[in-house]
Amino acid sequence: MLRTRHEQGMDHRRIGTILAELGLITARDRAQAEAFQREVGGLYGQALLRLGALGEPDLLKALSSQLDLPILPPQAAPDASACLAAAESLGLPLSWFLQKSVPVWCLPVEKPDAAPNGSPDASRDEIPDEPTWQPGIICAAPRHSLDPDILEMLESRASCVRIHLAANSLIDSLLTHFDQASASAMEDDETDTARLREMAEEAPVIDFVNTIFNQALNEGASDIHIEPSEHMFQVRSRIDGVLHVKATQPRRRFDAVVSRVKLLSGMDIAERRLPQDGRQTIRISGEEVDLRVSSLPTSWGEGLVLRLLRKQRTLLDLSGLGLYGRARDVLDDLLRENHGIILVTGPTGSGKSTTLYRALETVNDGIRKIITIEDPVEYDMTGVSQIQTKSEIGYDFARGLRAILRQDPDVIMIGEIRDGETAAIAAQAALTGHLVLSTLHTNSALAAIPRLIDLGLEPFLVASALIGTAAQRLVRRLCPHCARDETNPQRIAQQNAFIDRMAADCLALQSVIDKNPARWRTAPGCDQCSHSGYQGRLALFEIAAIDGAIAEAISAGRSLRDMIQIARQSGFMTLIEDGAEKARAGETTLDEVLRVVGASVAMAH
């Protein structure tokens, strides 16, 4: 490394000693400089300069001897192209070189003479080639020559760094190259921003974006994806959990469309190098809609994902979501409790928030104080105090939860338990007489138990505080307009055999099979469902009440598999089993259940 090489060649004597031996300062100069340094601070050499006891050329000569560094003479100063090539090679912003007072430059590759042996210079009328630079070599003349932070930064980005000493006036002159380039870049950015803003306000762009929004709302899309590639970009909408291509456009229109969306969502249209998030309330066809946008720079430009949330939304009731039978009875019993934690688990987009809101409506009887802390608040609820986290000021779930506990709540809803601190406060709240509802990211209901332990809760605390846990997934419903009974006998036999294998391990599923005849259905697709065969979505559930037997298993450190077997004795059904039952009843298809829950889960049966 550079510093090691310099340390080996350095003269470790004090700079004052070297200057005195060179006859450049007197003993009186040394004494005055030391007194000045004690009173004012700073470097010894700078003290001599400020006292007028020494000229800068002599100081550079002594420092060169002490530090074993060459001096950059003014006549060898690099030009702007060499400086800016080095800055680009290092990959640092121009502002860094200005703030640190570090001019850098590349060394040009020496070219052979174009006209050897004194022959006429035949190339003097040709346009000179662009300069080429010696690869991997960066020269620098930092004002603070041995600042370890500067040296570390340069050495981490170049294979060979050559440090020089230079007069302050020369350093200032070299830094003007960086200053002028930075100002020019800012002007270019301002011009580019103005151009993008103009493009975003053009009528065809506005019409195209509005058409995308209107179509997405009419089709019930949850998300819109705007995705660039080399020669085109496409717009896809996520409908019932599946992406569908809605438009393909030439690449030349992409910047204008992206700028339009970023303007609408309050994002910085000039920033295209970093991910951004934006949020704004807009009106589409007279309806208020929450627009949430995420941008991600890719190799072909910024990819955008938009979420459109209607302000006036009606929540499906729990039965409409697909929660009925024993699972509904278990959840209703849990919601009648006055303390304990109820968790809903599943991946993003599986409907956890909708289930929690419906559960809150069930307990919102007007005689209990209900407070939520969310990120973000997705539904406005009458009679419920709803709080939005603000991460930018440190107001997270844990901090908000502490404040909520001082507000005399009966029921608390936490948008998500993300860390051990939030989990610990939630458990404390549950054990002190509060009903706590929240979500976790786990693959199954009972997997919430080891997850809480992983977050730092002791098993006995989980066993005491947790009263119930649920998992869910969303599958597509068969289209009511074109669905029909399955008539293929081989297909019917295969599906019956599949569900019979599952029922061998699940008494609750076997009971359903015994009571209800199978109604396997299929749907060829029609205009009403865009020929997909599906319309709308249905939730699959698995719900477990943490009874005495499961609580004992938690405290004893039993495995997740053991806890599932214990829960089965009370009628517990897994997601795949609930999905198979709903497919057998003709609400969806077995293929759709396996697509969402996963074929690997089914293979276990």
Coordinates of C-alpha atoms in Angstrom, one line a residue:
M1 CA 0.0 0.0 0.0
L2 CA 1.1 3.6 -0.5
R3 CA 1.5 4.5 3.1
T4 CA 3.7 1.6 3.8
R5 CA 6.0 2.5 1.0
H6 CA 6.2 6.1 2.1
E7 CA 6.8 5.1 5.7
Q8 CA 9.8 3.1 4.6
G9 CA 11.4 6.0 2.8
M10 CA 10.3 8.8 5.2
D11 CA 12.7 10.8 7.3
H12 CA 11.1 10.6 10.8
R13 CA 12.9 13.6 12.1
R14 CA 10.7 16.7 12.9
I15 CA 10.2 19.2 10.1
G16 CA 11.8 21.9 12.2
T17 CA 15.0 19.9 12.5
I18 CA 15.2 19.3 8.8
L19 CA 14.6 23.0 8.0
A20 CA 17.3 24.0 10.5
E21 CA 19.9 21.6 9.0
L22 CA 19.1 22.9 5.6
G23 CA 19.8 26.4 6.9
L24 CA 16.3 27.6 6.1
I25 CA 15.3 28.7 9.6
T26 CA 17.1 30.0 12.7
A27 CA 16.8 28.9 16.3
R28 CA 14.7 32.1 16.9
D29 CA 12.4 31.2 14.1
R30 CA 11.9 27.7 15.6
A31 CA 11.1 29.2 19.0
Q32 CA 8.6 31.7 17.6
A33 CA 6.9 29.0 15.5
E34 CA 6.6 26.7 18.5
A35 CA 5.0 29.4 20.6
F36 CA 2.6 30.3 17.7
Q37 CA 1.6 26.7 17.3
R38 CA 0.9 26.3 21.0
E39 CA -1.3 29.4 21.0
V40 CA -3.1 29.1 17.7
G41 CA -2.7 25.4 16.7
G42 CA -2.2 24.0 13.3
L43 CA 0.8 22.6 11.6
Y44 CA 4.3 23.6 12.4
G45 CA 5.2 24.4 8.8
Q46 CA 2.1 26.6 8.4
A47 CA 3.1 28.5 11.5
L48 CA 6.4 29.3 9.9
L49 CA 4.7 30.5 6.8
R50 CA 2.3 32.7 8.7
L51 CA 5.1 34.3 10.7
G52 CA 7.0 35.0 7.5
A53 CA 10.0 33.0 8.6
L54 CA 9.9 30.7 5.6
G55 CA 8.7 30.8 2.0
E56 CA 6.4 28.1 0.6
P57 CA 9.0 26.7 -1.9
D58 CA 11.4 26.1 0.9
L59 CA 8.8 24.4 3.0
L60 CA 7.8 22.1 0.1
K61 CA 11.5 21.2 -0.3
A62 CA 11.8 20.2 3.3
L63 CA 8.5 18.3 3.3
S64 CA 9.6 16.5 0.2
S65 CA 12.7 15.4 2.0
Q66 CA 10.8 14.4 5.1
L67 CA 7.9 12.5 3.4
D68 CA 9.8 11.2 0.4
L69 CA 7.2 12.7 -1.9
P70 CA 7.8 14.5 -5.2
I71 CA 6.9 18.2 -5.8
L72 CA 4.6 19.0 -8.6
P73 CA 6.1 22.0 -10.5
P74 CA 3.7 24.5 -12.0
Q75 CA 5.0 23.8 -15.6
A76 CA 4.0 20.2 -15.2
A77 CA 0.5 20.9 -14.0
P78 CA -2.1 18.7 -15.7
D79 CA -4.9 20.1 -17.8
A80 CA -8.7 19.8 -17.2
S81 CA -9.1 16.6 -19.3
A82 CA -6.5 14.8 -17.2
C83 CA -8.1 15.9 -13.9
L84 CA -11.7 15.0 -15.0
A85 CA -10.6 11.7 -16.4
A86 CA -9.1 10.8 -13.0
A87 CA -12.2 11.9 -11.2
E88 CA -14.4 9.7 -13.5
S89 CA -12.0 6.7 -13.1
L90 CA -12.2 7.0 -9.3
G91 CA -16.0 7.1 -9.4
L92 CA -16.3 9.9 -6.8
P93 CA -18.5 13.0 -7.1
L94 CA -16.7 16.2 -8.1
S95 CA -17.9 17.7 -4.8
W96 CA -15.7 15.2 -2.9
F97 CA -12.5 16.6 -4.5
L98 CA -13.6 20.1 -3.8
Q99 CA -14.5 19.5 -0.2
K100 CA -11.3 17.6 0.6
S101 CA -9.1 19.9 -1.5
V102 CA -7.7 17.0 -3.5
P103 CA -6.9 17.6 -7.2
V104 CA -6.3 14.3 -9.0
W105 CA -5.1 13.6 -12.5
C106 CA -4.3 10.8 -15.0
L107 CA -0.9 10.4 -16.7
P108 CA -1.1 10.4 -20.6
V109 CA 0.3 7.6 -22.6
E110 CA 3.4 8.8 -24.4
K111 CA 3.1 8.4 -28.1
P112 CA 6.0 7.6 -30.5
D113 CA 7.1 10.4 -32.8
A114 CA 4.8 10.6 -35.9
A115 CA 7.8 11.6 -38.2
P116 CA 11.0 9.9 -37.2
N117 CA 14.5 10.6 -38.7
G118 CA 13.8 14.3 -39.2
S119 CA 11.3 13.7 -42.0
P120 CA 8.5 16.3 -42.5
D121 CA 5.7 16.1 -40.0
A122 CA 3.0 14.7 -42.3
S123 CA 0.4 14.7 -39.5
R124 CA 0.5 18.3 -38.4
D125 CA -2.7 19.1 -40.3
E126 CA -4.6 16.1 -38.9
I127 CA -7.1 16.4 -36.0
P128 CA -5.3 15.3 -32.8
D129 CA -6.5 12.1 -31.2
E130 CA -8.3 12.0 -27.9
P131 CA -5.8 11.6 -25.1
T132 CA -5.3 8.2 -23.7
W133 CA -4.3 7.6 -20.1
Q134 CA -2.0 5.1 -18.4
P135 CA -4.4 2.5 -16.9
G136 CA -4.7 2.2 -13.1
I137 CA -2.4 5.1 -12.2
I138 CA -3.9 8.1 -10.4
C139 CA -1.8 11.1 -9.3
A140 CA -3.0 13.4 -6.5
A141 CA -1.9 16.5 -4.7
P142 CA -4.0 16.7 -1.5
R143 CA -3.6 19.9 0.5
H144 CA -3.3 17.7 3.5
S145 CA -0.8 15.2 2.1
L146 CA -1.1 12.4 4.6
D147 CA -4.7 12.6 5.7
P148 CA -5.5 8.9 6.3
D149 CA -9.1 9.2 5.2
I150 CA -8.1 10.7 1.9
L151 CA -5.4 8.2 1.2
E152 CA -7.7 5.2 2.1
M153 CA -10.4 6.5 -0.2
L154 CA -8.0 6.9 -3.1
E155 CA -6.2 3.6 -2.6
S156 CA -9.5 1.7 -2.4
R157 CA -10.4 2.9 -5.9
A158 CA -7.1 2.8 -7.8
S159 CA -4.4 0.1 -8.2
C160 CA -1.6 2.8 -8.0
V161 CA -1.8 6.2 -6.3
R162 CA 1.1 8.6 -6.6
I163 CA 0.9 11.4 -4.1
H164 CA 2.6 14.8 -4.8
L165 CA 3.3 17.9 -2.9
A166 CA 2.2 21.2 -4.5
A167 CA 2.0 24.9 -3.7
N168 CA -1.4 26.0 -2.3
S169 CA -1.8 28.4 -5.3
L170 CA -1.3 25.5 -7.7
I171 CA -3.7 23.3 -5.8
D172 CA -6.3 26.1 -6.0
S173 CA -5.7 26.4 -9.7
L174 CA -6.2 22.7 -10.3
L175 CA -9.3 22.6 -8.2
T176 CA -10.9 25.2 -10.6
H177 CA -11.1 22.4 -13.2
F178 CA -13.4 20.4 -10.8
D179 CA -15.3 23.5 -9.8
Q180 CA -16.1 24.5 -13.4
A181 CA -17.0 21.0 -14.3
S182 CA -19.3 20.7 -11.3
A183 CA -21.1 24.0 -12.2
S184 CA -21.5 22.8 -15.8
A185 CA -23.0 19.5 -14.7
M186 CA -25.5 21.4 -12.5
E187 CA -26.5 23.6 -15.5
D188 CA -26.9 20.4 -17.6
D189 CA -29.0 18.8 -14.9
E190 CA -31.2 22.0 -14.7
T191 CA -31.6 22.0 -18.5
D192 CA -32.4 18.2 -18.5
T193 CA -34.9 18.6 -15.7
A194 CA -36.7 21.4 -17.5
R195 CA -36.8 19.3 -20.7
L196 CA -38.2 16.3 -18.8
R197 CA -40.8 18.5 -17.1
E198 CA -41.9 19.9 -20.5
M199 CA -42.2 16.3 -21.9
A200 CA -44.2 15.2 -18.9
E201 CA -46.8 17.9 -19.6
E202 CA -47.4 17.1 -23.2
A203 CA -51.0 16.1 -24.0
P204 CA -50.2 12.6 -25.5
V205 CA -48.1 11.7 -22.4
I206 CA -50.9 12.8 -20.0
D207 CA -53.5 10.9 -22.0
F208 CA -51.3 7.7 -22.0
V209 CA -50.7 7.8 -18.2
N210 CA -54.4 8.6 -17.5
T211 CA -55.4 5.7 -19.7
I212 CA -53.1 3.3 -17.7
F213 CA -54.6 4.5 -14.4
N214 CA -58.2 4.3 -15.6
Q215 CA -57.8 0.8 -17.0
A216 CA -56.1 -0.4 -13.8
L217 CA -58.9 0.9 -11.6
N218 CA -61.6 -0.5 -13.8
E219 CA -59.9 -4.0 -13.9
G220 CA -59.2 -4.0 -10.1
A221 CA -55.4 -4.1 -10.5
S222 CA -53.4 -3.8 -7.3
D223 CA -50.2 -2.7 -9.0
I224 CA -48.9 -1.2 -12.2
H225 CA -45.4 -2.1 -13.5
I226 CA -43.6 0.2 -16.0
E227 CA -40.6 -1.8 -17.2
P228 CA -37.9 -0.5 -19.7
S229 CA -35.8 -2.6 -22.1
E230 CA -33.3 -1.7 -24.8
H231 CA -35.8 -0.8 -27.6
M232 CA -39.2 -0.6 -25.9
F233 CA -41.0 -0.5 -22.6
Q234 CA -44.0 -2.3 -21.4
V235 CA -46.8 -1.7 -18.9
R236 CA -48.1 -4.6 -16.9
S237 CA -51.0 -4.7 -14.3
R238 CA -51.2 -7.2 -11.5
I239 CA -54.8 -8.4 -11.5
D240 CA -55.8 -11.1 -9.0
G241 CA -52.2 -11.6 -8.2
V242 CA -51.0 -12.2 -11.8
L243 CA -49.2 -9.8 -14.1
H244 CA -50.8 -9.0 -17.5
V245 CA -49.2 -7.0 -20.3
K246 CA -51.4 -3.9 -21.0
A247 CA -49.3 -1.8 -23.3
T248 CA -46.0 -1.9 -25.2
Q249 CA -44.4 1.4 -26.3
P250 CA -41.3 2.6 -28.2
R251 CA -38.3 3.4 -25.9
R252 CA -38.3 7.0 -27.0
R253 CA -41.5 7.7 -25.0
F254 CA -40.2 6.1 -21.8
D255 CA -38.5 9.2 -20.2
A256 CA -41.6 11.3 -20.7
V257 CA -44.0 8.7 -19.2
V258 CA -41.7 8.1 -16.2
S259 CA -41.3 11.8 -15.6
R260 CA -45.1 12.2 -15.7
V261 CA -45.6 9.5 -13.0
K262 CA -42.8 10.9 -10.9
L263 CA -44.3 14.4 -11.0
L264 CA -47.7 13.0 -10.0
S265 CA -46.2 11.2 -7.0
G266 CA -44.0 14.1 -5.8
M267 CA -40.7 12.5 -6.7
D268 CA -37.5 14.2 -8.0
I269 CA -37.6 13.8 -11.8
A270 CA -33.9 14.8 -12.0
E271 CA -32.7 11.9 -9.8
R272 CA -32.4 8.8 -11.9
R273 CA -29.4 7.1 -10.2
L274 CA -30.9 6.2 -6.8
P275 CA -34.1 4.4 -5.9
Q276 CA -37.0 6.7 -4.8
D277 CA -40.4 6.4 -3.2
G278 CA -43.3 8.8 -3.7
R279 CA -46.8 9.2 -2.5
Q280 CA -49.6 11.6 -3.4
T281 CA -53.4 11.7 -3.5
I282 CA -54.6 12.3 -7.0
R283 CA -58.0 12.3 -8.8
I284 CA -58.7 9.7 -11.5
S285 CA -62.1 10.0 -13.3
G286 CA -63.4 12.1 -10.4
E287 CA -62.3 9.6 -7.8
E288 CA -59.7 10.2 -5.1
V289 CA -56.9 7.7 -5.2
D290 CA -53.7 7.2 -3.1
L291 CA -50.8 6.9 -5.5
R292 CA -47.7 5.1 -4.2
V293 CA -44.7 4.8 -6.5
S294 CA -41.4 3.1 -6.1
S295 CA -38.5 3.6 -8.6
L296 CA -35.5 1.3 -9.1
P297 CA -32.6 2.1 -11.5
T298 CA -32.0 -0.8 -13.9
S299 CA -29.5 -1.2 -16.8
W300 CA -32.1 0.2 -19.3
G301 CA -33.6 3.0 -17.1
E302 CA -35.8 3.4 -14.1
G303 CA -38.4 0.6 -13.4
L304 CA -41.5 1.9 -11.7
V305 CA -44.1 0.1 -9.6
L306 CA -47.3 2.0 -8.8
R307 CA -49.9 1.1 -6.3
L308 CA -53.3 2.7 -6.7
L309 CA -55.5 2.6 -3.5
R310 CA -59.0 3.9 -3.7
K311 CA -59.9 6.3 -0.9
Q312 CA -63.5 4.9 -0.8
R313 CA -63.0 1.1 -0.5
T314 CA -65.3 -1.4 0.9
L315 CA -63.8 -4.3 2.9
L316 CA -65.0 -7.7 2.2
D317 CA -66.4 -9.4 5.3
L318 CA -64.5 -12.4 6.7
S319 CA -66.9 -14.9 5.0
G320 CA -66.4 -13.1 1.7
L321 CA -62.7 -13.4 2.2
G322 CA -63.0 -17.2 2.4
L323 CA -63.0 -17.5 6.2
Y324 CA -65.8 -19.8 7.3
G325 CA -66.4 -23.1 9.1
R326 CA -64.1 -24.1 11.9
A327 CA -61.4 -21.5 11.0
R328 CA -64.0 -18.7 11.4
D329 CA -65.2 -20.1 14.7
V330 CA -61.6 -20.2 16.0
L331 CA -61.0 -16.6 15.0
D332 CA -64.3 -15.4 16.5
D333 CA -63.4 -17.1 19.8
L334 CA -59.9 -15.5 19.8
L335 CA -61.4 -12.0 19.2
R336 CA -63.7 -12.5 22.2
E337 CA -60.6 -12.6 24.5
N338 CA -59.7 -9.4 26.3
H339 CA -55.9 -10.0 26.3
G340 CA -53.2 -11.8 24.4
I341 CA -51.5 -11.6 21.0
I342 CA -53.2 -12.7 17.8
L343 CA -50.9 -12.9 14.7
V344 CA -51.7 -13.0 11.0
T345 CA -48.7 -14.3 8.9
G346 CA -47.9 -14.5 5.2
P347 CA -45.9 -12.8 2.5
T348 CA -46.5 -9.3 1.2
G349 CA -49.7 -9.0 -0.7
S350 CA -51.4 -12.0 0.9
G351 CA -54.3 -10.0 2.4
K352 CA -53.0 -9.8 6.0
S353 CA -54.0 -6.1 6.4
T354 CA -57.6 -6.7 5.1
T355 CA -58.0 -9.6 7.6
L356 CA -56.7 -7.4 10.5
Y357 CA -59.0 -4.6 9.6
R358 CA -62.0 -6.9 9.5
A359 CA -61.0 -8.3 12.8
L360 CA -60.8 -4.8 14.2
E361 CA -64.3 -4.1 12.9
T362 CA -65.5 -7.2 14.8
V363 CA -64.2 -5.9 18.1
N364 CA -65.1 -2.2 17.5
D365 CA -68.2 -2.3 19.6
G366 CA -68.0 1.3 20.9
I367 CA -67.1 0.4 24.5
R368 CA -63.5 -0.3 24.0
K369 CA -60.5 2.0 23.1
I370 CA -58.8 0.8 19.9
I371 CA -55.5 2.3 18.7
T372 CA -53.5 1.2 15.7
I373 CA -49.9 2.0 14.6
E374 CA -49.4 1.4 10.9
D375 CA -47.0 1.9 8.0
P376 CA -48.9 3.2 6.2
V377 CA -52.5 3.6 7.3
E378 CA -54.4 1.8 4.6
Y379 CA -58.1 2.1 5.6
D380 CA -59.8 4.9 7.6
M381 CA -61.8 3.4 10.4
T382 CA -64.5 5.2 12.4
G383 CA -64.1 5.0 16.2
V384 CA -60.4 3.9 15.9
S385 CA -57.4 6.0 16.7
Q386 CA -54.9 5.4 13.9
I387 CA -51.2 6.4 13.9
Q388 CA -48.8 6.5 11.0
T389 CA -45.1 5.7 11.7
K390 CA -42.5 8.3 10.6
S391 CA -39.2 6.6 10.2
E392 CA -37.5 9.8 9.1
I393 CA -37.9 11.2 12.7
G394 CA -37.3 7.9 14.5
Y395 CA -41.0 7.3 15.2
D396 CA -41.1 3.6 14.6
F397 CA -43.4 0.7 15.8
A398 CA -41.6 0.3 19.1
R399 CA -41.6 4.0 20.0
G400 CA -45.2 4.4 18.9
L401 CA -46.3 1.3 20.9
R402 CA -44.8 2.7 24.1
A403 CA -46.8 5.9 23.6
I404 CA -50.0 3.9 22.9
L405 CA -49.7 2.0 26.2
R406 CA -50.0 5.3 28.0
Q407 CA -53.3 6.0 26.3
D408 CA -55.3 3.4 28.2
P409 CA -56.1 1.2 25.2
D410 CA -58.2 -2.0 25.2
V411 CA -57.2 -3.2 21.8
I412 CA -53.9 -2.5 19.9
M413 CA -53.2 -3.2 16.3
I414 CA -49.5 -3.1 15.2
G415 CA -48.9 -3.1 11.5
E416 CA -46.0 -5.5 11.7
I417 CA -43.7 -6.9 14.3
R418 CA -40.3 -6.4 12.7
D419 CA -37.8 -6.6 15.6
G420 CA -37.2 -7.9 19.0
E421 CA -38.0 -4.6 20.7
T422 CA -41.5 -4.4 19.2
A423 CA -42.1 -8.1 20.0
A424 CA -41.1 -7.6 23.7
I425 CA -43.4 -4.6 24.1
A426 CA -46.3 -6.4 22.4
A427 CA -45.8 -9.4 24.8
Q428 CA -45.7 -7.0 27.8
A429 CA -48.9 -5.3 26.6
A430 CA -50.7 -8.7 26.1
L431 CA -49.7 -9.9 29.6
T432 CA -51.0 -6.6 31.2
G433 CA -54.6 -6.9 29.9
H434 CA -54.5 -5.7 26.3
L435 CA -55.6 -7.5 23.1
V436 CA -52.9 -7.1 20.5
L437 CA -53.3 -7.8 16.8
S438 CA -50.3 -7.8 14.4
T439 CA -48.6 -9.5 11.5
L440 CA -45.4 -11.4 10.9
H441 CA -43.6 -12.6 7.8
T442 CA -43.6 -16.4 8.1
N443 CA -44.7 -19.2 5.8
S444 CA -47.2 -20.8 8.1
A445 CA -49.3 -20.0 11.2
L446 CA -47.4 -22.0 13.8
A447 CA -44.0 -20.9 12.3
A448 CA -44.8 -17.6 14.1
I449 CA -43.7 -19.3 17.3
P450 CA -40.1 -20.0 16.4
R451 CA -40.0 -16.6 14.7
L452 CA -40.9 -14.8 17.9
I453 CA -38.2 -16.8 19.8
D454 CA -35.7 -15.9 17.1
L455 CA -36.6 -12.2 17.7
G456 CA -35.5 -12.7 21.3
L457 CA -38.6 -13.6 23.3
E458 CA -38.2 -16.4 25.8
P459 CA -40.3 -19.5 25.0
F460 CA -42.2 -19.2 28.3
L461 CA -43.1 -15.6 27.4
V462 CA -44.4 -16.7 23.9
A463 CA -46.4 -19.5 25.5
S464 CA -48.0 -17.0 28.0
A465 CA -48.7 -14.0 25.6
L466 CA -49.6 -15.7 22.3
I467 CA -53.3 -16.8 22.1
G468 CA -53.7 -17.5 18.4
T469 CA -51.9 -17.3 15.0
A470 CA -53.2 -17.5 11.4
A471 CA -51.6 -17.7 8.0
Q472 CA -53.2 -16.9 4.7
R473 CA -52.7 -16.7 0.9
L474 CA -54.8 -15.3 -1.9
V475 CA -55.8 -17.5 -4.8
R476 CA -57.9 -16.6 -7.8
R477 CA -61.6 -17.5 -7.8
L478 CA -63.1 -19.2 -10.8
C479 CA -65.0 -16.8 -13.0
P480 CA -68.7 -17.0 -12.1
H481 CA -69.7 -16.3 -15.7
C482 CA -67.9 -19.2 -17.5
A483 CA -67.2 -21.7 -14.7
R484 CA -68.6 -25.2 -15.3
D485 CA -68.4 -28.6 -13.7
E486 CA -65.4 -30.7 -14.6
T487 CA -66.5 -33.5 -17.0
N488 CA -63.1 -35.2 -17.6
P489 CA -63.3 -38.5 -15.6
Q490 CA -59.5 -38.9 -15.6
R491 CA -59.0 -35.4 -14.2
I492 CA -61.7 -35.9 -11.6
A493 CA -60.1 -39.2 -10.5
Q494 CA -56.7 -37.6 -10.2
Q495 CA -58.0 -34.7 -8.1
N496 CA -60.0 -37.1 -5.8
A497 CA -56.9 -39.2 -5.3
F498 CA -54.8 -36.2 -4.4
I499 CA -57.3 -34.9 -1.8
D500 CA -57.8 -38.4 -0.3
R501 CA -54.0 -38.7 0.3
M502 CA -54.2 -35.4 2.2
A503 CA -57.2 -36.5 4.2
A504 CA -55.3 -39.5 5.5
D505 CA -53.2 -37.1 7.6
C506 CA -56.0 -34.6 8.4
L507 CA -59.2 -35.7 10.3
A508 CA -60.8 -32.3 9.8
L509 CA -60.4 -32.6 6.0
Q510 CA -61.7 -36.1 6.0
S511 CA -64.8 -35.0 7.9
V512 CA -65.5 -32.3 5.3
I513 CA -65.1 -34.9 2.5
D514 CA -67.5 -37.3 4.3
K515 CA -70.2 -34.6 4.7
N516 CA -70.0 -32.8 1.3
P517 CA -69.9 -34.2 -2.2
A518 CA -67.1 -33.1 -4.5
R519 CA -67.8 -30.4 -7.1
W520 CA -64.7 -30.0 -9.2
R521 CA -65.0 -27.1 -11.6
T522 CA -63.1 -25.5 -14.4
A523 CA -63.5 -22.3 -16.5
P524 CA -62.5 -21.9 -20.2
G525 CA -62.4 -18.1 -20.0
C526 CA -64.7 -15.4 -21.3
D527 CA -64.9 -11.7 -22.0
Q528 CA -65.9 -11.0 -18.4
C529 CA -62.6 -12.5 -17.0
S530 CA -60.4 -11.4 -19.9
H531 CA -60.3 -15.1 -20.9
S532 CA -58.3 -16.1 -17.9
G533 CA -61.0 -18.3 -16.3
Y534 CA -60.7 -16.4 -13.0
Q535 CA -62.3 -13.3 -11.5
G536 CA -61.6 -12.0 -8.1
R537 CA -59.7 -13.6 -5.3
L538 CA -60.3 -15.9 -2.4
A539 CA -58.2 -16.4 0.8
L540 CA -56.8 -19.7 2.1
F541 CA -56.5 -19.8 5.9
E542 CA -54.9 -21.9 8.6
I543 CA -55.7 -20.8 12.1
A544 CA -54.4 -22.3 15.4
A545 CA -55.6 -21.4 18.9
I546 CA -52.7 -21.6 21.3
D547 CA -54.3 -23.9 23.8
G548 CA -52.7 -25.6 26.9
A549 CA -51.2 -28.4 25.0
I550 CA -49.5 -26.2 22.4
A551 CA -48.4 -23.7 25.2
E552 CA -46.7 -26.6 27.0
A553 CA -45.0 -27.7 23.8
I554 CA -43.6 -24.1 23.3
S555 CA -42.3 -24.0 26.9
A556 CA -40.7 -27.4 26.5
G557 CA -38.9 -26.4 23.2
R558 CA -40.8 -29.0 21.1
S559 CA -40.4 -28.9 17.3
L560 CA -42.7 -27.1 14.9
R561 CA -43.7 -30.5 13.5
D562 CA -44.7 -31.6 17.0
M563 CA -46.8 -28.5 17.5
I564 CA -48.6 -29.1 14.1
Q565 CA -49.5 -32.6 15.2
I566 CA -50.8 -31.3 18.5
A567 CA -52.9 -28.7 16.7
R568 CA -54.4 -31.3 14.4
Q569 CA -56.0 -33.0 17.4
S570 CA -58.2 -29.8 17.7
G571 CA -59.2 -29.8 14.0
F572 CA -56.3 -27.7 12.6
M573 CA -56.0 -27.6 8.8
T574 CA -53.0 -26.3 6.8
L575 CA -53.1 -23.9 3.9
I576 CA -52.8 -26.6 1.3
E577 CA -55.6 -28.6 3.0
D578 CA -57.9 -25.5 3.2
G579 CA -57.1 -24.8 -0.5
A580 CA -57.8 -28.4 -1.5
E581 CA -61.2 -28.2 0.3
K582 CA -62.1 -25.0 -1.6
A583 CA -61.0 -26.4 -4.9
R584 CA -63.1 -29.5 -4.2
A585 CA -66.1 -27.2 -3.5
G586 CA -65.7 -25.5 -6.9
E587 CA -64.5 -22.1 -5.7
T588 CA -61.1 -22.3 -7.3
T589 CA -58.9 -25.0 -9.0
L590 CA -56.3 -27.3 -7.5
D591 CA -53.8 -26.0 -10.0
E592 CA -54.3 -22.4 -8.7
V593 CA -53.9 -23.6 -5.1
L594 CA -50.6 -25.4 -5.9
R595 CA -49.4 -22.3 -7.8
V596 CA -49.8 -20.1 -4.8
V597 CA -49.1 -22.4 -1.9
G598 CA -46.3 -24.3 -3.7
A599 CA -46.0 -27.7 -5.2
S600 CA -43.3 -28.5 -2.7
V601 CA -45.8 -28.3 0.1
A602 CA -48.2 -30.6 -1.7
M603 CA -45.4 -33.1 -2.3
A604 CA -45.2 -33.6 1.5
H605 CA -48.7 -35.1 1.2

